[in-house]
């Protein structure tokens, strides 16, 4: 997992829970990196799970809630770092559908060793978008937060539901995004 995700996560923890919490959770985990991340470095994604679990154990909230809140925060940072991806898409659903074939393709050019999930559209109509999230990393809650963060950027109010699916293509999570009236 790219260092930028870790540096943003520790910034998020510092802003939400204070600088001491950052030191505490890094101290709680036996991290191969020692918790010294650079944005262009690459680290084992299990370090993220260790850090989020440590934050949960210190009373932060349950792991999926923390991942979702972090995803929401991260999307705000992506908007600042990569405004063109938002400007190129007129609506939230267009933006979300561009993650697979455009945004993450550009991300891979920037970070050739990025470990990216896949999102294929299962269904789209005026009010709903269903994306199949496939990854060997269990980060559907992060995806949910990124979607909610993008919805904030577009000023579109949505709900997101996760549906675990197993079919002949494998096991994945369907993210059902519903526009609120
Ligand atoms: C401007 C928009 C975006 C940018 C620049 C971006 C960039 C990135 C980067 C740099 C990573 C880390 C790759 C690694 O650790 O090796 C990542 C991972 C990820 N991205 Fe995006 N992303 C964007 C939008 C989104 C959106 C809207 C979603 C959700 C629909 C999403 C879902 C994810 C997930 C879930 C991961 C974690 C890896 C995994 O699940 O396997 N991204 N993205």
Coordinates of C-alpha atoms and ligand atoms in Angstrom, one line a residue:
X1 CA 0.0 0.0 0.0
X2 CA 1.3 3.4 -0.9
X3 CA 2.8 5.6 1.8
X4 CA 0.4 8.4 0.8
X5 CA -2.4 6.4 2.3
X6 CA -0.5 6.0 5.6
X7 CA 0.6 9.6 5.8
X8 CA -3.0 10.7 5.2
X9 CA -4.2 8.2 7.8
X10 CA -1.9 9.5 10.5
X11 CA -2.9 13.1 9.6
X12 CA -6.5 12.1 10.0
X13 CA -5.8 10.5 13.4
X14 CA -3.9 13.5 14.5
X15 CA -6.7 15.9 13.5
X16 CA -9.5 13.8 14.9
X17 CA -8.0 12.3 18.0
X18 CA -4.9 14.4 18.7
X19 CA -1.1 14.0 18.1
X20 CA -0.7 11.8 21.2
X21 CA -3.0 9.2 19.7
X22 CA -0.8 9.0 16.6
X23 CA 2.2 8.2 18.9
X24 CA 0.2 5.8 21.0
X25 CA -1.1 3.7 18.1
X26 CA 2.3 3.6 16.4
X27 CA 3.7 2.5 19.7
X28 CA 1.1 -0.2 20.1
X29 CA 1.9 -1.8 16.8
X30 CA 5.1 -3.7 16.0
X31 CA 5.4 -2.2 12.5
X32 CA 8.2 -3.3 10.1
X33 CA 8.3 0.4 8.9
X34 CA 8.5 1.7 12.5
X35 CA 5.7 4.0 11.5
X36 CA 8.0 6.3 9.5
X37 CA 6.1 6.6 6.2
X38 CA 7.0 8.6 3.1
X39 CA 4.3 9.4 0.6
X40 CA 6.1 7.7 -2.3
X41 CA 7.2 4.6 -0.3
X42 CA 5.3 1.3 -0.3
X43 CA 4.4 -0.6 2.8
X44 CA 2.6 -3.8 3.7
X45 CA -1.1 -3.1 3.8
X46 CA -1.3 -5.2 7.0
X47 CA 0.3 -2.2 8.7
X48 CA -2.9 -0.2 7.9
X49 CA -5.0 -2.9 9.6
X50 CA -2.7 -2.9 12.6
X51 CA -3.0 0.8 13.0
X52 CA -6.8 0.9 12.5
X53 CA -7.2 -1.9 15.0
X54 CA -5.0 -0.2 17.5
X55 CA -7.1 3.0 17.1
X56 CA -10.3 0.9 17.6
X57 CA -8.8 -0.7 20.7
X58 CA -8.0 2.7 22.2
X59 CA -11.7 3.5 21.9
X60 CA -11.6 5.4 18.6
X61 CA -14.7 3.4 17.2
X62 CA -15.2 0.1 15.5
X63 CA -12.8 -0.7 12.6
X64 CA -15.3 -0.3 9.7
X65 CA -16.5 3.0 11.0
X66 CA -12.9 4.3 11.3
X67 CA -12.1 3.1 7.8
X68 CA -15.2 4.8 6.5
X69 CA -14.5 8.1 8.2
X70 CA -10.9 7.9 7.0
X71 CA -12.1 7.3 3.4
X72 CA -14.3 10.3 3.6
X73 CA -11.4 12.4 4.8
X74 CA -9.1 10.9 2.1
X75 CA -11.4 11.8 -0.7
X76 CA -11.3 15.5 0.4
X77 CA -7.5 15.3 0.1
X78 CA -7.7 13.6 -3.3
X79 CA -9.9 16.5 -4.4
X80 CA -7.1 19.0 -3.4
X81 CA -4.4 16.9 -5.0
X82 CA -6.2 15.8 -8.1
X83 CA -9.0 18.4 -8.8
X84 CA -9.0 17.4 -12.5
X85 CA -10.6 14.1 -11.8
X86 CA -13.6 15.8 -10.3
X87 CA -13.7 18.6 -12.9
X88 CA -13.8 16.1 -15.7
X89 CA -17.0 14.5 -14.4
X90 CA -20.2 16.4 -14.2
X91 CA -22.0 14.1 -11.7
X92 CA -21.1 11.9 -8.8
X93 CA -22.1 8.7 -10.7
X94 CA -19.9 9.7 -13.7
X95 CA -17.0 10.3 -11.3
X96 CA -17.5 7.0 -9.6
X97 CA -17.7 5.1 -12.9
X98 CA -14.5 6.7 -14.0
X99 CA -12.5 5.3 -11.0
X100 CA -11.9 2.0 -12.7
X101 CA -11.1 3.0 -16.3
X102 CA -9.6 6.5 -15.8
X103 CA -8.7 7.6 -12.2
X104 CA -6.9 4.4 -11.0
X105 CA -5.3 4.0 -14.4
X106 CA -3.7 7.5 -14.0
X107 CA -2.8 6.6 -10.4
X108 CA -0.9 3.6 -11.7
X109 CA 1.1 5.8 -14.0
X110 CA 2.1 7.9 -11.0
X111 CA 2.7 4.9 -8.7
X112 CA 3.5 1.8 -10.8
X113 CA 3.5 -0.4 -7.8
X114 CA 0.1 0.7 -6.5
X115 CA -2.2 -2.1 -5.3
X116 CA -5.6 -1.0 -6.7
X117 CA -9.0 -2.7 -6.4
X118 CA -11.3 -3.1 -9.4
X119 CA -14.8 -1.6 -9.6
X120 CA -17.2 -2.8 -12.4
X121 CA -20.6 -1.3 -12.8
X122 CA -23.4 -3.8 -12.1
X123 CA -26.3 -1.5 -12.6
X124 CA -26.9 2.2 -13.1
X125 CA -30.1 4.3 -13.4
X126 CA -31.1 7.8 -12.4
X127 CA -31.3 7.1 -8.7
X128 CA -28.9 4.2 -8.1
X129 CA -25.4 3.0 -9.0
X130 CA -24.1 -0.5 -8.0
X131 CA -20.4 -1.1 -8.2
X132 CA -18.7 -4.5 -7.7
X133 CA -15.6 -3.9 -5.5
X134 CA -13.0 -6.6 -5.9
X135 CA -9.8 -6.7 -4.0
X136 CA -7.6 -9.1 -2.1
X137 CA -7.5 -6.4 0.6
X138 CA -10.6 -6.1 2.8
X139 CA -11.2 -2.4 2.4
X140 CA -14.8 -2.1 1.3
X141 CA -15.4 0.2 4.3
X142 CA -12.6 2.5 2.9
X143 CA -14.3 2.4 -0.5
X144 CA -17.6 3.3 1.2
X145 CA -16.0 6.3 2.8
X146 CA -14.4 7.4 -0.4
X147 CA -17.8 7.3 -2.1
X148 CA -19.3 9.4 0.7
X149 CA -16.5 11.8 0.5
X150 CA -17.0 12.1 -3.3
X151 CA -20.7 12.7 -2.7
X152 CA -19.7 15.5 -0.3
X153 CA -17.6 17.1 -3.1
X154 CA -20.6 16.9 -5.6
X155 CA -23.1 18.1 -3.0
X156 CA -25.1 14.9 -3.7
X157 CA -26.8 13.1 -0.8
X158 CA -26.5 9.3 -1.0
X159 CA -26.7 6.2 1.1
X160 CA -24.2 3.3 0.5
X161 CA -24.9 -0.3 1.4
X162 CA -22.5 -3.2 1.2
X163 CA -23.7 -6.6 -0.1
X164 CA -21.3 -9.5 0.1
X165 CA -21.7 -11.6 -3.1
X166 CA -20.3 -15.0 -4.2
X167 CA -21.0 -16.1 -7.8
X168 CA -19.1 -17.9 -10.5
X169 CA -16.7 -15.0 -10.8
X170 CA -15.7 -15.2 -7.1
X171 CA -16.4 -13.4 -3.9
X172 CA -16.7 -9.6 -3.8
X173 CA -18.6 -6.8 -2.3
X174 CA -21.4 -5.0 -4.2
X175 CA -21.6 -1.3 -3.2
X176 CA -25.1 -0.1 -3.7
X177 CA -25.3 3.7 -3.9
X178 CA -28.7 5.2 -3.7
X179 CA -29.4 8.9 -4.2
X180 CA -31.5 10.4 -1.4
X181 CA -34.6 12.2 -2.4
Ligands
LIG1 C1 -9.3 11.4 -7.2 C2 -9.7 10.2 -6.8 C3 -8.9 9.0 -6.4 C4 -7.5 8.9 -6.4 C5 -6.5 9.9 -6.7 C6 -7.3 7.6 -5.8 C7 -6.0 7.0 -5.6 C8 -5.7 5.9 -4.9 C9 -4.4 5.5 -4.4 C10 -3.1 6.3 -4.5 C11 -4.6 4.3 -3.7 C12 -3.5 3.5 -3.0 C13 -2.9 2.4 -3.8 C14 -1.9 1.6 -3.0 O1 -2.0 1.7 -1.8 O2 -1.0 0.9 -3.5 C15 -6.0 4.0 -3.8 C16 -6.5 2.8 -3.3 C17 -7.9 2.6 -3.2 N1 -8.9 3.3 -3.9 FE1 -8.6 5.0 -5.0 N2 -8.4 6.9 -5.6 C18 -9.4 7.8 -6.0 C19 -10.8 7.5 -5.9 C20 -11.3 6.4 -5.4 C21 -12.8 6.2 -5.2 C22 -13.9 7.2 -5.5 C23 -12.9 5.0 -4.6 C24 -14.2 4.3 -4.3 C25 -15.1 4.0 -5.2 C26 -11.6 4.4 -4.5 C27 -11.3 3.2 -3.9 C28 -10.1 2.8 -3.5 C29 -9.8 1.7 -2.5 C30 -10.9 0.9 -1.8 C31 -8.4 1.6 -2.4 C32 -7.7 0.6 -1.5 C33 -7.0 -0.6 -2.2 C34 -7.9 -1.8 -2.2 O3 -9.1 -1.8 -1.8 O4 -7.5 -2.8 -2.8 N3 -10.7 5.3 -4.9 N4 -6.7 4.9 -4.6

